[in-house]
Amino acid sequence: MSPEARRTLKDMGCTRKGEKVKEGGRLYGFIYKRPDGTHFYMALRKQEQTFRDGAKTVSHAVRDKQACWAIDVETIKMLRRREILDLAILNTTNGDLWISDVPTFEAAPIRNYEGIGAKGGARQHYLPTTAIQSYIVGKVRI
């Protein structure tokens, strides 16, 4: 995780370790408890995990409004069961933070992504970056 990403988490008050959300050996993110007692899910994604929808690069996808972040359908169901409605995606490459909520992701299209190779793919909600409520650049302190 980049120093910017660590600073973003610290600035959000996430100084304690959150509950890991993982499947098998893959870590997808953490569930954190806020000072007011509510919880939120922080998905961890690398820059290259931005879904480009056929664009040549992530920059092209963002420019052409094709860039999306994806969350597994099963993760969304788990968050719903636990009554966790807030979520954010932390770009661990540069510390950018994309803030949204579970209902917004649930309304996003579902695709069965087969490009994961031998892992078998996963059904995921793909939310365009243009539909995400807030965006905080990693190098700016909150």
Tab-separated table of C-alpha atoms in Angstrom:
chain	number	residue	atom	x	y	z
A	1	MET	CA	0.000	0.000	0.000
A	2	SER	CA	1.333	3.418	-0.937
A	3	PRO	CA	2.196	6.035	1.714
A	4	GLU	CA	-0.622	8.184	0.282
A	5	ALA	CA	-3.130	5.366	0.825
A	6	ARG	CA	-1.939	4.867	4.411
A	7	ARG	CA	-2.280	8.615	5.058
A	8	THR	CA	-5.810	8.609	3.602
A	9	LEU	CA	-6.860	5.821	5.990
A	10	LYS	CA	-5.252	7.590	8.951
A	11	ASP	CA	-6.949	10.879	8.047
A	12	MET	CA	-10.308	9.068	8.016
A	13	GLY	CA	-9.759	7.925	11.594
A	14	CYS	CA	-8.911	4.328	10.616
A	15	THR	CA	-5.918	4.024	12.892
A	16	ARG	CA	-6.954	0.614	14.212
A	17	LYS	CA	-7.020	-2.435	12.029
A	18	GLY	CA	-10.388	-3.219	10.570
A	19	GLU	CA	-12.029	-6.583	10.115
A	20	LYS	CA	-10.591	-8.264	7.029
A	21	VAL	CA	-12.889	-9.114	4.141
A	22	LYS	CA	-11.243	-11.884	2.176
A	23	GLU	CA	-11.934	-15.078	0.329
A	24	GLY	CA	-9.324	-17.763	0.302
A	25	GLY	CA	-5.990	-16.002	0.312
A	26	ARG	CA	-7.237	-12.801	-1.381
A	27	LEU	CA	-7.793	-9.681	0.703
A	28	TYR	CA	-10.571	-7.501	-0.745
A	29	GLY	CA	-10.841	-4.844	1.944
A	30	PHE	CA	-11.704	-4.062	5.544
A	31	ILE	CA	-14.763	-3.218	7.595
A	32	TYR	CA	-14.030	-0.287	9.883
A	33	LYS	CA	-15.938	1.061	12.856
A	34	ARG	CA	-16.394	4.817	13.032
A	35	PRO	CA	-16.251	6.734	16.331
A	36	ASP	CA	-20.081	7.010	16.248
A	37	GLY	CA	-20.356	3.192	16.188
A	38	THR	CA	-21.448	2.807	12.561
A	39	HIS	CA	-19.464	0.667	10.145
A	40	PHE	CA	-18.244	1.120	6.586
A	41	TYR	CA	-16.515	-1.091	4.055
A	42	MET	CA	-13.204	-0.016	2.522
A	43	ALA	CA	-12.408	-1.956	-0.645
A	44	LEU	CA	-8.719	-2.039	-1.553
A	45	ARG	CA	-7.929	-1.862	-5.261
A	46	LYS	CA	-4.795	-1.227	-7.303
A	47	GLN	CA	-4.881	1.280	-10.157
A	48	GLU	CA	-4.650	-1.516	-12.724
A	49	GLN	CA	-7.815	-3.093	-11.264
A	50	THR	CA	-9.900	-0.245	-12.670
A	51	PHE	CA	-12.289	-1.792	-15.184
A	52	ARG	CA	-11.587	-0.127	-18.547
A	53	ASP	CA	-14.421	-1.582	-20.660
A	54	GLY	CA	-12.152	-2.072	-23.664
A	55	ALA	CA	-10.209	1.188	-23.373
A	56	LYS	CA	-6.462	0.941	-24.024
A	57	THR	CA	-5.391	2.460	-20.683
A	58	VAL	CA	-7.000	3.565	-17.420
A	59	SER	CA	-6.430	7.185	-18.500
A	60	HIS	CA	-8.320	6.575	-21.738
A	61	ALA	CA	-11.148	4.873	-19.831
A	62	VAL	CA	-11.474	7.806	-17.419
A	63	ARG	CA	-11.351	10.335	-20.267
A	64	ASP	CA	-13.999	8.425	-22.231
A	65	LYS	CA	-16.157	7.883	-19.110
A	66	GLN	CA	-15.781	4.097	-19.367
A	67	ALA	CA	-13.815	3.546	-16.135
A	68	CYS	CA	-15.603	1.493	-13.454
A	69	TRP	CA	-14.885	0.066	-10.039
A	70	ALA	CA	-16.244	-3.420	-9.356
A	71	ILE	CA	-17.521	-5.044	-6.174
A	72	ASP	CA	-18.493	-8.724	-6.055
A	73	VAL	CA	-22.204	-9.473	-5.756
A	74	GLU	CA	-21.454	-11.696	-2.751
A	75	THR	CA	-19.621	-8.879	-0.965
A	76	ILE	CA	-22.582	-6.528	-1.526
A	77	LYS	CA	-24.949	-9.204	-0.135
A	78	MET	CA	-22.720	-9.646	2.936
A	79	LEU	CA	-22.669	-5.878	3.556
A	80	ARG	CA	-26.460	-5.752	3.203
A	81	ARG	CA	-26.893	-8.631	5.708
A	82	ARG	CA	-24.682	-6.781	8.179
A	83	GLU	CA	-26.547	-3.495	7.574
A	84	ILE	CA	-23.397	-1.771	6.322
A	85	LEU	CA	-24.499	0.762	3.724
A	86	ASP	CA	-21.445	2.977	3.314
A	87	LEU	CA	-18.465	1.922	1.258
A	88	ALA	CA	-15.358	3.419	-0.232
A	89	ILE	CA	-12.764	2.211	-2.680
A	90	LEU	CA	-9.186	3.048	-1.797
A	91	ASN	CA	-6.790	3.064	-4.724
A	92	THR	CA	-3.732	1.598	-3.008
A	93	THR	CA	-1.466	2.736	-5.831
A	94	ASN	CA	-1.978	6.471	-5.317
A	95	GLY	CA	-4.235	6.902	-2.275
A	96	ASP	CA	-7.274	8.166	-4.212
A	97	LEU	CA	-10.510	7.527	-2.347
A	98	TRP	CA	-13.825	6.893	-4.121
A	99	ILE	CA	-16.807	7.162	-1.756
A	100	SER	CA	-20.200	5.608	-2.485
A	101	ASP	CA	-22.834	3.423	-0.839
A	102	VAL	CA	-24.271	-0.062	-1.152
A	103	PRO	CA	-27.594	0.983	-2.785
A	104	THR	CA	-25.698	2.802	-5.555
A	105	PHE	CA	-23.596	-0.300	-6.268
A	106	GLU	CA	-26.685	-2.539	-6.142
A	107	ALA	CA	-28.276	-0.412	-8.863
A	108	ALA	CA	-25.179	-0.757	-11.080
A	109	PRO	CA	-25.105	-3.382	-13.856
A	110	ILE	CA	-23.954	-6.904	-12.987
A	111	ARG	CA	-21.476	-8.682	-15.223
A	112	ASN	CA	-19.961	-12.118	-14.941
A	113	TYR	CA	-16.297	-11.291	-15.414
A	114	GLU	CA	-14.465	-14.266	-16.896
A	115	GLY	CA	-11.099	-12.539	-17.330
A	116	ILE	CA	-9.781	-13.568	-13.939
A	117	GLY	CA	-8.199	-16.683	-15.392
A	118	ALA	CA	-8.160	-19.927	-13.456
A	119	LYS	CA	-10.055	-18.382	-10.527
A	120	GLY	CA	-13.313	-18.895	-12.456
A	121	GLY	CA	-14.599	-15.324	-12.577
A	122	ALA	CA	-17.099	-13.631	-10.331
A	123	ARG	CA	-20.400	-11.831	-10.689
A	124	GLN	CA	-19.723	-8.189	-9.933
A	125	HIS	CA	-21.515	-4.853	-9.880
A	126	TYR	CA	-19.651	-2.385	-12.123
A	127	LEU	CA	-20.155	1.239	-11.074
A	128	PRO	CA	-18.816	3.903	-13.422
A	129	THR	CA	-16.475	6.344	-11.728
A	130	THR	CA	-18.752	9.126	-12.997
A	131	ALA	CA	-21.575	7.773	-10.768
A	132	ILE	CA	-19.550	7.758	-7.543
A	133	GLN	CA	-20.677	10.433	-5.072
A	134	SER	CA	-17.300	11.693	-3.825
A	135	TYR	CA	-13.723	11.507	-4.949
A	136	ILE	CA	-10.728	12.560	-2.877
A	137	VAL	CA	-7.297	12.789	-4.462
A	138	GLY	CA	-4.771	10.802	-2.444
A	139	LYS	CA	-2.153	13.495	-2.164
A	140	VAL	CA	-4.563	15.968	-0.525
A	141	ARG	CA	-5.059	15.745	3.221
A	142	ILE	CA	-8.675	15.412	4.331
